[in-house]
mmCIF file of C-alpha atoms in Angstrom:
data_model
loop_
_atom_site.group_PDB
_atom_site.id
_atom_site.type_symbol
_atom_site.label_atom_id
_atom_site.label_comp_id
_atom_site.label_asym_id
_atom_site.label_seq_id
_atom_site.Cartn_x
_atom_site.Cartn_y
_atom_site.Cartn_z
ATOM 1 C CA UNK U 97 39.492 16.423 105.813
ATOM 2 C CA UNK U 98 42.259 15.124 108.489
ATOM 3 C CA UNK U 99 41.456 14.708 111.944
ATOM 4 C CA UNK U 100 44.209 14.053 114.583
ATOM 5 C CA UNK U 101 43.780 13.378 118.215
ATOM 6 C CA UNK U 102 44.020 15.666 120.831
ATOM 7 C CA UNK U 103 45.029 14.337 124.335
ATOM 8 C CA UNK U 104 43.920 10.309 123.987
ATOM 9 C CA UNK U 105 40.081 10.857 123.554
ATOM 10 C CA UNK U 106 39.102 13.332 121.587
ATOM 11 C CA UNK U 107 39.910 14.002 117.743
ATOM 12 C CA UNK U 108 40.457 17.474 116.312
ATOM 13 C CA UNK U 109 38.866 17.589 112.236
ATOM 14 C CA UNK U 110 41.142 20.095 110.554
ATOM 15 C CA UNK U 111 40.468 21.582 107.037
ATOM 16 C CA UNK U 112 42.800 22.228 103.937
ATOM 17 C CA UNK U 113 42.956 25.978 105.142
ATOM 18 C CA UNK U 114 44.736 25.085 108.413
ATOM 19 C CA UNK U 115 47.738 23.437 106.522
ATOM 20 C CA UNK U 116 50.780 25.021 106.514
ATOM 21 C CA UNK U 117 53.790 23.668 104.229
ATOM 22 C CA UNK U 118 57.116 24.355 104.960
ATOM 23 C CA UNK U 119 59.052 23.645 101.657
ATOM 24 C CA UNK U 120 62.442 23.054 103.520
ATOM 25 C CA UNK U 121 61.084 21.762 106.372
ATOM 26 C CA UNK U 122 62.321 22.740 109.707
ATOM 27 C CA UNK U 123 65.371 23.787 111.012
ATOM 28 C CA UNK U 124 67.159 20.712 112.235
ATOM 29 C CA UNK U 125 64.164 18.848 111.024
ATOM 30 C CA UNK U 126 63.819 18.574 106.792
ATOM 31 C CA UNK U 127 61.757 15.881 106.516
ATOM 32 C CA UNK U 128 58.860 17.867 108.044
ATOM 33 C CA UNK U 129 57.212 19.673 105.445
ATOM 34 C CA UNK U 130 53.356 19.526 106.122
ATOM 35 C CA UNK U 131 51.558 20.995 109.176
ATOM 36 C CA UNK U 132 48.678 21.736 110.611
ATOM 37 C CA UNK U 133 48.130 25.154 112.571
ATOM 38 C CA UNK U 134 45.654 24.324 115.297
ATOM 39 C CA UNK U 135 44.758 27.415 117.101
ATOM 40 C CA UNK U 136 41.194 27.755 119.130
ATOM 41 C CA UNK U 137 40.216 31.085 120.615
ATOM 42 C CA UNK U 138 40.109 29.844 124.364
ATOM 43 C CA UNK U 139 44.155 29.390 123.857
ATOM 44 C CA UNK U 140 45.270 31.804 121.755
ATOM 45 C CA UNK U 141 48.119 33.151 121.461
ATOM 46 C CA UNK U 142 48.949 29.444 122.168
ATOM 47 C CA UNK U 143 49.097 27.569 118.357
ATOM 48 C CA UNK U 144 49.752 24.206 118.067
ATOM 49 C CA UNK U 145 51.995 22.970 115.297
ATOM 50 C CA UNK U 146 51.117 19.144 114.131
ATOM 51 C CA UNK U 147 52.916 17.569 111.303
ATOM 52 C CA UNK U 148 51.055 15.826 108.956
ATOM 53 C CA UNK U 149 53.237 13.104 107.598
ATOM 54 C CA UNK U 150 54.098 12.172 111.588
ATOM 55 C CA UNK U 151 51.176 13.004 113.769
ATOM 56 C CA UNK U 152 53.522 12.373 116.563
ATOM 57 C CA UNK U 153 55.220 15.394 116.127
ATOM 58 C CA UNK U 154 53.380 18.401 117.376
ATOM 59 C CA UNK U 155 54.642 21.626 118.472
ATOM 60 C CA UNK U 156 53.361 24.292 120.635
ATOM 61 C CA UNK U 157 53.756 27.800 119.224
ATOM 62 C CA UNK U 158 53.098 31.109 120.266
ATOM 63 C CA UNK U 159 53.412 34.854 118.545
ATOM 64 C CA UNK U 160 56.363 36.126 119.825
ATOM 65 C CA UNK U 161 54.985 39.593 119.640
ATOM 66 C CA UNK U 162 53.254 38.768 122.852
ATOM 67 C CA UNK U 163 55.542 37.832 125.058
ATOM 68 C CA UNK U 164 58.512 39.855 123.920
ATOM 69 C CA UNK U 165 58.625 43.442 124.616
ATOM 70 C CA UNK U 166 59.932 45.141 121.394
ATOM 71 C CA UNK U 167 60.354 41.789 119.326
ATOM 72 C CA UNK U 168 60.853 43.231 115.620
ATOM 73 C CA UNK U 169 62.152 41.199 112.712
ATOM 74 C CA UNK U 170 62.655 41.954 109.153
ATOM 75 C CA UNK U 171 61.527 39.746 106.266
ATOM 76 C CA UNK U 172 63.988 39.354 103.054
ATOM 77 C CA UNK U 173 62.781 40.268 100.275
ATOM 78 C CA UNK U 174 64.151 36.503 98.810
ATOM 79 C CA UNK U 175 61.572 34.992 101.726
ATOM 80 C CA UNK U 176 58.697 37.361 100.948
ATOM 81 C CA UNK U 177 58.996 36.525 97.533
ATOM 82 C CA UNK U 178 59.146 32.922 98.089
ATOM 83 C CA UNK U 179 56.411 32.810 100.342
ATOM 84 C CA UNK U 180 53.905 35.077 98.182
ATOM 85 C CA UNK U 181 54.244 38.085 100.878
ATOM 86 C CA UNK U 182 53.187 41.243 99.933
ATOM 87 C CA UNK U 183 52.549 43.383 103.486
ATOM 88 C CA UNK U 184 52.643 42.805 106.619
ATOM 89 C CA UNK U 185 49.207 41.844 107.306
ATOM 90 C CA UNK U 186 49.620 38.578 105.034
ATOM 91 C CA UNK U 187 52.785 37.388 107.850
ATOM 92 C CA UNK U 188 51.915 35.094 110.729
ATOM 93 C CA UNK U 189 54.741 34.929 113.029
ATOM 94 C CA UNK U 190 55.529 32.284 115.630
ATOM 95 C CA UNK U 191 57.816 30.705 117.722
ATOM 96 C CA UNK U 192 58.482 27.305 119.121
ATOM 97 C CA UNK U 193 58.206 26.797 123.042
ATOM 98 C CA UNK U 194 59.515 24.261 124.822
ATOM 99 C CA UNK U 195 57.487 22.877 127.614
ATOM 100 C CA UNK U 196 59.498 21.625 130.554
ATOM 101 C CA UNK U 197 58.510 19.408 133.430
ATOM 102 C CA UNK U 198 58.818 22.799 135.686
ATOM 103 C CA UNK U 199 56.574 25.567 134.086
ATOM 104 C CA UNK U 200 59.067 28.429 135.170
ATOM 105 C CA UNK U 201 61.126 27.627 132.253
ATOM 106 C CA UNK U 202 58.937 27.207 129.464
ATOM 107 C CA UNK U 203 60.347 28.926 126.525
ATOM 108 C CA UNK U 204 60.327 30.517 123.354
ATOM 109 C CA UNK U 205 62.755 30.312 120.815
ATOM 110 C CA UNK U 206 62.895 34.298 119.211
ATOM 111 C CA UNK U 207 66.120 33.687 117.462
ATOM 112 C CA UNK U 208 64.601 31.374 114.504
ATOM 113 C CA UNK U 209 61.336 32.073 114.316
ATOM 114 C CA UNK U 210 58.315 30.153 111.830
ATOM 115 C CA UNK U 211 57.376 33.073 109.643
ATOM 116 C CA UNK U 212 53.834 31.892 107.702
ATOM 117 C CA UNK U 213 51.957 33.218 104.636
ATOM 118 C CA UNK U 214 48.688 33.550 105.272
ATOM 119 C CA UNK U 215 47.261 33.901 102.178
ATOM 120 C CA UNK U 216 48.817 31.133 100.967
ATOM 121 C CA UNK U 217 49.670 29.112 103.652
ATOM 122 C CA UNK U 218 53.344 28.673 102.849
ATOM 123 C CA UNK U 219 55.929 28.792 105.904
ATOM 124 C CA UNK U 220 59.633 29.209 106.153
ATOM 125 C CA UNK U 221 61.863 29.141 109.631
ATOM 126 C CA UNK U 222 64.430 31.964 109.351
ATOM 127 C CA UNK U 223 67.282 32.080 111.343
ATOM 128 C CA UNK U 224 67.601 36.004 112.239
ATOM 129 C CA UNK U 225 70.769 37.620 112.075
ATOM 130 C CA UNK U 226 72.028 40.895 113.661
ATOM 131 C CA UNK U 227 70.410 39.924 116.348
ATOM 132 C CA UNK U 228 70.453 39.162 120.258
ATOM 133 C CA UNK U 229 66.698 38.025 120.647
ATOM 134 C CA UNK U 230 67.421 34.539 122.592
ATOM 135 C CA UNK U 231 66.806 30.827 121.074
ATOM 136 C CA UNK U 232 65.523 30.326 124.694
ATOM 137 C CA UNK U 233 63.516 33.087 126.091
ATOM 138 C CA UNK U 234 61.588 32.289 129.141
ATOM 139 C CA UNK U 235 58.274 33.080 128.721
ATOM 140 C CA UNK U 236 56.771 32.813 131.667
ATOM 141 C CA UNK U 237 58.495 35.381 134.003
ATOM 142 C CA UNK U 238 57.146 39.133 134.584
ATOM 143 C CA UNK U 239 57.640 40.941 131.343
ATOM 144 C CA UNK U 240 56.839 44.405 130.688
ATOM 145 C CA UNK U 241 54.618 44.708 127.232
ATOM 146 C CA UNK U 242 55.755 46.589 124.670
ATOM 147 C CA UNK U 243 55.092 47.917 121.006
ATOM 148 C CA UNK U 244 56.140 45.524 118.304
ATOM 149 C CA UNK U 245 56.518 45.529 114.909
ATOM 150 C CA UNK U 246 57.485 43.358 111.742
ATOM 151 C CA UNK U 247 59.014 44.780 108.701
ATOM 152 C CA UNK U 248 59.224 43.572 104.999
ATOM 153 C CA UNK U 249 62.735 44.613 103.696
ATOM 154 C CA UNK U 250 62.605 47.902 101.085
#
């Protein structure tokens, strides 16, 4: 088991089931493979996102889904393959937000979302095409919800 520390006191355990490998790493980031997915019900849909290798790099994620009316992406069928996807239910989606010091502009980046399996926990950023959804969608302004959906291509 792996613990890490959350804020400067108190240490988070986290099991084999909550890690998330990313065999190409990030976008912009390929040396960071191995994550953790942190989630706990009091913050959901808020993830967070903690690498393994470099426990100082954690990001916050959230499912785009909830914050985005409409958001709707299609899966290759090259990714589902390659990331043991067989239906919808199996995907996790989420995006990375960016926190600034003033909380009107926190973000979400809908453009290249982190698309997970979670059966076997294997995760892939895609960089969507055909598409306007923003890299920087503010997140905290008055939104309208909205169905959603995610497709696997054929």
């Amino acid at each position: 088991m792996i613990s890490f520390t959350k804020e400067l006191t108190e240490r988070v355990p986290v099991d084999s089931r909550q890690i998330v490998r990313f065999e190409n790493g990030l976008i912009g980031l390929p040396h960071l493979k191995v994550f953790a997915l942190i989630e706990d019900e009091l913050s959901l849909p808020i993830r967070l996102l903690q690498s393994v290798t470099m426990p100082d790099f954690v990001f916050v994620a959230i499912n785009p889904f909830t914050v985005y009316p409409n958001y709707d992406i299609e899966i290759s069928d090259e990714d589902a393959t390659t990331l043991g996807i067989r239906s919808a239910a199996d995907v996790l989606v989420l995006s990375i937000v960016t926190i600034p010091d003033d909380l009107r502009f926190v973000t979400a980046n809908l453009l290249s979302p982190l698309v997970i399996s979670m059966r076997n926990k294997a995760g892939k950023q895609v960089l969507l095409s055909d598409t306007d959804y923003p890299i920087n969608y503010r997140i905290l302004k008055d939104a309208p919800g909205g169905a959603s959906g995610l497709r696997l291509a054929s």
